[in-house]
mmCIF file of C-alpha atoms and ligand atoms in Angstrom:
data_model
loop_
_atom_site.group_PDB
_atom_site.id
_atom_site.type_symbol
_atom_site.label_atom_id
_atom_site.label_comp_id
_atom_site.label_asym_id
_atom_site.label_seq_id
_atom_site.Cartn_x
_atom_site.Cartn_y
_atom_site.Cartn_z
ATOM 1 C CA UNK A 1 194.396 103.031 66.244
ATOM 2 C CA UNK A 2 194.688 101.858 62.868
ATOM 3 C CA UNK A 3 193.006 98.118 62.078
ATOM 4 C CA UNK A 4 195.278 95.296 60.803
ATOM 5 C CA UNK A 5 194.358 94.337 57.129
ATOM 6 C CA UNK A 6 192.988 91.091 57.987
ATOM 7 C CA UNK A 7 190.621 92.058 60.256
ATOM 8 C CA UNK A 8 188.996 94.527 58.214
ATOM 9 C CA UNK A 9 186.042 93.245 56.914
ATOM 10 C CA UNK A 10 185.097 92.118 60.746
ATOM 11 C CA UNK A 11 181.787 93.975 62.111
ATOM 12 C CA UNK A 12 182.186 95.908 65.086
ATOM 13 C CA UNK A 13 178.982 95.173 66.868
ATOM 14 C CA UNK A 14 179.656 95.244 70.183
ATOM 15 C CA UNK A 15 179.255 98.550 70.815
ATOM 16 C CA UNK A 16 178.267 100.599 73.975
ATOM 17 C CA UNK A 17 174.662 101.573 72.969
ATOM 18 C CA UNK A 18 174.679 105.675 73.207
ATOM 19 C CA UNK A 19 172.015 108.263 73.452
ATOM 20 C CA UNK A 20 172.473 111.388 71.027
ATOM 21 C CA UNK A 21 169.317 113.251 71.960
ATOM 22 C CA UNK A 22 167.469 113.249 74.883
ATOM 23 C CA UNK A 23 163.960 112.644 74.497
ATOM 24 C CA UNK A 24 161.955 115.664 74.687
ATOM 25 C CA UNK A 25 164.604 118.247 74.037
ATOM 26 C CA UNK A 26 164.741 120.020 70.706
ATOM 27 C CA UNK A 27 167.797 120.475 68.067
ATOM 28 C CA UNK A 28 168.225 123.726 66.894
ATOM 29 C CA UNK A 29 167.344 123.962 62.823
ATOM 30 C CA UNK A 30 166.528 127.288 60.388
ATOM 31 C CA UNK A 31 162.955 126.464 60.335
ATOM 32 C CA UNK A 32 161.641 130.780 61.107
ATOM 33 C CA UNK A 33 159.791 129.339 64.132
ATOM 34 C CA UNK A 34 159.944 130.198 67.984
ATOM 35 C CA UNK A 35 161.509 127.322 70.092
ATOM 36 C CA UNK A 36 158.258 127.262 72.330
ATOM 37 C CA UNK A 37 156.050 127.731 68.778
ATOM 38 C CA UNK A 38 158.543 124.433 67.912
ATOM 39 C CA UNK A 39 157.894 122.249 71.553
ATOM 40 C CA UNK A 40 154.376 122.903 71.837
ATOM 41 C CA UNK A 41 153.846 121.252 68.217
ATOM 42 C CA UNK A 42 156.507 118.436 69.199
ATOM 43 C CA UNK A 43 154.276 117.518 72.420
ATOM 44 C CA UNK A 44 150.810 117.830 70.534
ATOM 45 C CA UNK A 45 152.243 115.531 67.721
ATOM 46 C CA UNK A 46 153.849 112.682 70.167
ATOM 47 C CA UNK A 47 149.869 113.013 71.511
ATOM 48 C CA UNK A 48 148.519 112.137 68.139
ATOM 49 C CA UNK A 49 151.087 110.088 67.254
ATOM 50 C CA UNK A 50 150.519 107.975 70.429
ATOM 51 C CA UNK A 51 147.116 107.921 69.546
ATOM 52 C CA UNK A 52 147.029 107.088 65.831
ATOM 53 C CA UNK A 53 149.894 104.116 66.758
ATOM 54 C CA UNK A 54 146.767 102.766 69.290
ATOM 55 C CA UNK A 55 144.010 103.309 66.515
ATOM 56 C CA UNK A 56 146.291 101.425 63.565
ATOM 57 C CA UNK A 57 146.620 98.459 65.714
ATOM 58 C CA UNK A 58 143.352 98.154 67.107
ATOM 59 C CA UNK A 59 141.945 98.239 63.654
ATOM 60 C CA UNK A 60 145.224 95.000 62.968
ATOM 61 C CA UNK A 61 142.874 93.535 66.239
ATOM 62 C CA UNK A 62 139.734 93.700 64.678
ATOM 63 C CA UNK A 63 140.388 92.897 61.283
ATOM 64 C CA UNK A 64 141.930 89.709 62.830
ATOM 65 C CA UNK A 65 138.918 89.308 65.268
ATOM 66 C CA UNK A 66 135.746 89.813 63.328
ATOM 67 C CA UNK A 67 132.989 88.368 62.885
ATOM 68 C CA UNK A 68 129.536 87.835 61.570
ATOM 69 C CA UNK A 69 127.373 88.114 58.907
ATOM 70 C CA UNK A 70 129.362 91.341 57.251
ATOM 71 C CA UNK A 71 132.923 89.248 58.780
ATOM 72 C CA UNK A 72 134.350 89.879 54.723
ATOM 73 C CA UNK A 73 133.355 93.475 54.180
ATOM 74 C CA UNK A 74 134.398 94.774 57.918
ATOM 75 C CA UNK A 75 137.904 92.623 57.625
ATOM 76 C CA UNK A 76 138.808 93.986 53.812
ATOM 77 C CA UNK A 77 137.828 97.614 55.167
ATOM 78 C CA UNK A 78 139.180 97.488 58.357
ATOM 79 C CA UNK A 79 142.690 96.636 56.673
ATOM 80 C CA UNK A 80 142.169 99.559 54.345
ATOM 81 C CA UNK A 81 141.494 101.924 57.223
ATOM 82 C CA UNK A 82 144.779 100.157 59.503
ATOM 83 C CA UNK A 83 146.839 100.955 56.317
ATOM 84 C CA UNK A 84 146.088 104.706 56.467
ATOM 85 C CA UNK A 85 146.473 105.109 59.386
ATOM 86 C CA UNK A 86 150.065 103.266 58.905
ATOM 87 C CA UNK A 87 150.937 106.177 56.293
ATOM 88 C CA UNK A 88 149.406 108.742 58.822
ATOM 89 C CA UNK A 89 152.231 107.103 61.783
ATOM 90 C CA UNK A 90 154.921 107.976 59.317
ATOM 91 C CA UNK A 91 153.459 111.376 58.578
ATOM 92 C CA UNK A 92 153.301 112.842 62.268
ATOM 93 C CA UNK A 93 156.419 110.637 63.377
ATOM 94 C CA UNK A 94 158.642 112.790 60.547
ATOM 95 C CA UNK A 95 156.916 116.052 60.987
ATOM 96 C CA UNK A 96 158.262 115.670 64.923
ATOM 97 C CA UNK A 97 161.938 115.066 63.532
ATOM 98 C CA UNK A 98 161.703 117.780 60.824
ATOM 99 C CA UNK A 99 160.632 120.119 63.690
ATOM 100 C CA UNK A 100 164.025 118.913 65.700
ATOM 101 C CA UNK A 101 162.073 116.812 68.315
ATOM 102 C CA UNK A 102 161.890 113.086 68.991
ATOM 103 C CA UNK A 103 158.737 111.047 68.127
ATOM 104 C CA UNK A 104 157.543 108.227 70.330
ATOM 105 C CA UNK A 105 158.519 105.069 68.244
ATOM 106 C CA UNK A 106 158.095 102.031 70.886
ATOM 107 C CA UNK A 107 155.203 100.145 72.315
ATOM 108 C CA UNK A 108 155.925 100.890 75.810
ATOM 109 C CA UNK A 109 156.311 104.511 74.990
ATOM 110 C CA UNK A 110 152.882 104.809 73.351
ATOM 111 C CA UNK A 111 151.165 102.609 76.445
ATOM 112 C CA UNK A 112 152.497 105.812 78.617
ATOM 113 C CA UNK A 113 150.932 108.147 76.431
ATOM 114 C CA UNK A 114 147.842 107.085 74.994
ATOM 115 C CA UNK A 115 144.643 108.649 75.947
ATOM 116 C CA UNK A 116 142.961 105.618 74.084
ATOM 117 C CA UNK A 117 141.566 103.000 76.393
ATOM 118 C CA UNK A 118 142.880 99.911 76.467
ATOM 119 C CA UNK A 119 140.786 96.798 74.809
ATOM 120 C CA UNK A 120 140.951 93.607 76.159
ATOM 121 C CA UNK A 121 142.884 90.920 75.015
ATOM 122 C CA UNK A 122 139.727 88.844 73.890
ATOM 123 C CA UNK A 123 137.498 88.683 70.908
ATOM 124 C CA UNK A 124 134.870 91.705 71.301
ATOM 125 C CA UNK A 125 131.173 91.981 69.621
ATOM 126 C CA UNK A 126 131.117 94.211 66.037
ATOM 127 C CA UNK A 127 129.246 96.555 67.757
ATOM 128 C CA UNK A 128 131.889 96.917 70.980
ATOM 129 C CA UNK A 129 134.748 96.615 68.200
ATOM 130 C CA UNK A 130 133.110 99.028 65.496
ATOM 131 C CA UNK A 131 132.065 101.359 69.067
ATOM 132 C CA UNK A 132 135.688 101.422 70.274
ATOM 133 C CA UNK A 133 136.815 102.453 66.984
ATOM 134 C CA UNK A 134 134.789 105.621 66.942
ATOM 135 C CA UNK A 135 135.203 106.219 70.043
ATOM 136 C CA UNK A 136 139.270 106.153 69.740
ATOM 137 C CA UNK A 137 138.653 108.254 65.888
ATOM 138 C CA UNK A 138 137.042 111.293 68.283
ATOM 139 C CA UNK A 139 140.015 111.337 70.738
ATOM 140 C CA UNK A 140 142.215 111.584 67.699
ATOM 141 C CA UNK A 141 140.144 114.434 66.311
ATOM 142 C CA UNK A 142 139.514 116.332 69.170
ATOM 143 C CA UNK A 143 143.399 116.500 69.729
ATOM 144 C CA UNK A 144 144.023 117.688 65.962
ATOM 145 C CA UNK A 145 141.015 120.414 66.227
ATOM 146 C CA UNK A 146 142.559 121.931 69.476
ATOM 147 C CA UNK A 147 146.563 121.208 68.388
ATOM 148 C CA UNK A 148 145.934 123.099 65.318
ATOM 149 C CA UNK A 149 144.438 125.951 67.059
ATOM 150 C CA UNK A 150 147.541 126.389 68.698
ATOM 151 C CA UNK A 151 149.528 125.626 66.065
ATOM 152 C CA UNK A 152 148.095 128.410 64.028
ATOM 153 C CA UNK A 153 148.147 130.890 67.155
ATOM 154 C CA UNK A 154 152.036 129.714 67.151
ATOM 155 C CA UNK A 155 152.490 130.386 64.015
ATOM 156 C CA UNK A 156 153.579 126.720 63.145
ATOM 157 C CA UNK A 157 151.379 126.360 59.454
ATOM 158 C CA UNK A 158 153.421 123.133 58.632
ATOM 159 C CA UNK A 159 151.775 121.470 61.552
ATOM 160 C CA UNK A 160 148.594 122.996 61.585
ATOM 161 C CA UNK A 161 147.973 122.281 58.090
ATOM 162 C CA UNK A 162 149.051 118.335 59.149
ATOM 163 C CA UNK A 163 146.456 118.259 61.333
ATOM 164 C CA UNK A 164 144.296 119.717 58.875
ATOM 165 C CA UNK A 165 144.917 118.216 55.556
ATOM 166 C CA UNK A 166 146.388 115.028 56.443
ATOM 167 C CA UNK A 167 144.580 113.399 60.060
ATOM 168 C CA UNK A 168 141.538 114.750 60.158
ATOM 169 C CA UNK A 169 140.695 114.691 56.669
ATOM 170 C CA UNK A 170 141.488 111.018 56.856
ATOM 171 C CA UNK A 171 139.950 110.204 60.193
ATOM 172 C CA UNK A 172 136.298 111.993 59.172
ATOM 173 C CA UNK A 173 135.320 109.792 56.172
ATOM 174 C CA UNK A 174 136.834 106.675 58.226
ATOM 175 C CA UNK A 175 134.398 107.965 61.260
ATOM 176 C CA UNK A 176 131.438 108.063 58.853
ATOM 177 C CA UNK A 177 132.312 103.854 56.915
ATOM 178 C CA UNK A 178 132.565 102.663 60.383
ATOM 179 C CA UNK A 179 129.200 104.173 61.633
ATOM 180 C CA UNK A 180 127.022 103.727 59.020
ATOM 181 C CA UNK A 181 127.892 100.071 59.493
ATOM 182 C CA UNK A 182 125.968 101.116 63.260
ATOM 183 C CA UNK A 183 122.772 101.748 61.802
ATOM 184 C CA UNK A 184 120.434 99.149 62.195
ATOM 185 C CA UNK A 185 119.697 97.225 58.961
ATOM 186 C CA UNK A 186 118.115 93.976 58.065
ATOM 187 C CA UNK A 187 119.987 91.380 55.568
ATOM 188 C CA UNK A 188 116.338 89.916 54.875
ATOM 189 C CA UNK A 189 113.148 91.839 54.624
ATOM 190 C CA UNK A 190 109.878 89.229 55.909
ATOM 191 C CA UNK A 191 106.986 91.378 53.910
ATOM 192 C CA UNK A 192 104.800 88.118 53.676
HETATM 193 FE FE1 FE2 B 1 145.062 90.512 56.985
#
């Protein structure tokens, strides 16, 4: 039905919200890859996906929640590593679409999924923080070792080679600033 002329410039916003893709089905795209090569990756990227999403906020939580002697250097770094991991969200998030899958996008969905235990709301010591953030950068590693296995026994280089080149090569040298901050040290030295 054609609009009258003065009511043109009126949004139409209330529309009946529609689906357009399930979740967890696949579109069909020219990508030279086997539909099960193509939904194994989709399900081992949601994984990481859920699991980078945990590890960029908790490092939002403890930037905000520091504290201590080495509060300034552990809340500047901790930012750097969050916004890495931010880019690294995007990365595996598209790489699902461009595969013709749906990534994970919403809180709630990455609760579900996440093999990351759950902090508490509360302020935490730097060791439990700095201890929960290694501990959640091995899950995430762990996943991309065995995911690009199979990606590379699927024959699926685009997401082995994200794995690879883009998470773990990010999450090692962020494993090794958080622990050396671990290793015992004293700020003062009492040689008298
Ligand atoms: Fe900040």
């Amino acid at each position: 039905m054609a609009k009258k002329p003065e009511n043109a410039a009126q949004p139409q916003y209330k529309v009946e919200y529609r689906e357009i893709q399930p979740y967890g089905t696949l579109k069909r795209l020219p990508l030279a890859l086997e539909d099960n090569a193509r939904k194994q990756s989709v399900d081992i990227l949601n994984q990481v996906l859920a699991d980078t999403m945990t590890l960029r906020d908790m490092y939002k939580k403890h930037h905000w929640q520091m504290s201590g002697a080495t509060f300034y250097q552990l809340h500047l770094l901790l930012d750097e590593h969050y916004k890495i991991q931010s880019a690294l969200v995007d990365t595996i998030a598209e790489r699902i679409m461009a595969l013709g899958g749906i990534s994970i996008a919403m809180p709630h969905d990455v609760i579900e999924l996440t093999k990351i235990p759950r902090p508490p709301k509360g302020r935490e010591d730097v060791p439990t923080q700095l201890a929960r953030l290694l501990e959640a950068h091995e899950i995430v590693l762990r996943e991309c070792h065995e995911g690009a296995d199979a990606a590379d026994e699927s024959g699926d280089d685009g997401t082995n080679d994200l794995l690879v080149s883009d998470v773990i090569r990010a999450n090692e040298p962020q494993v090794w600033f958080i622990a050396e901050h671990l290793a015992e040290t004293e700020l003062v030295r009492d040689d008298r």
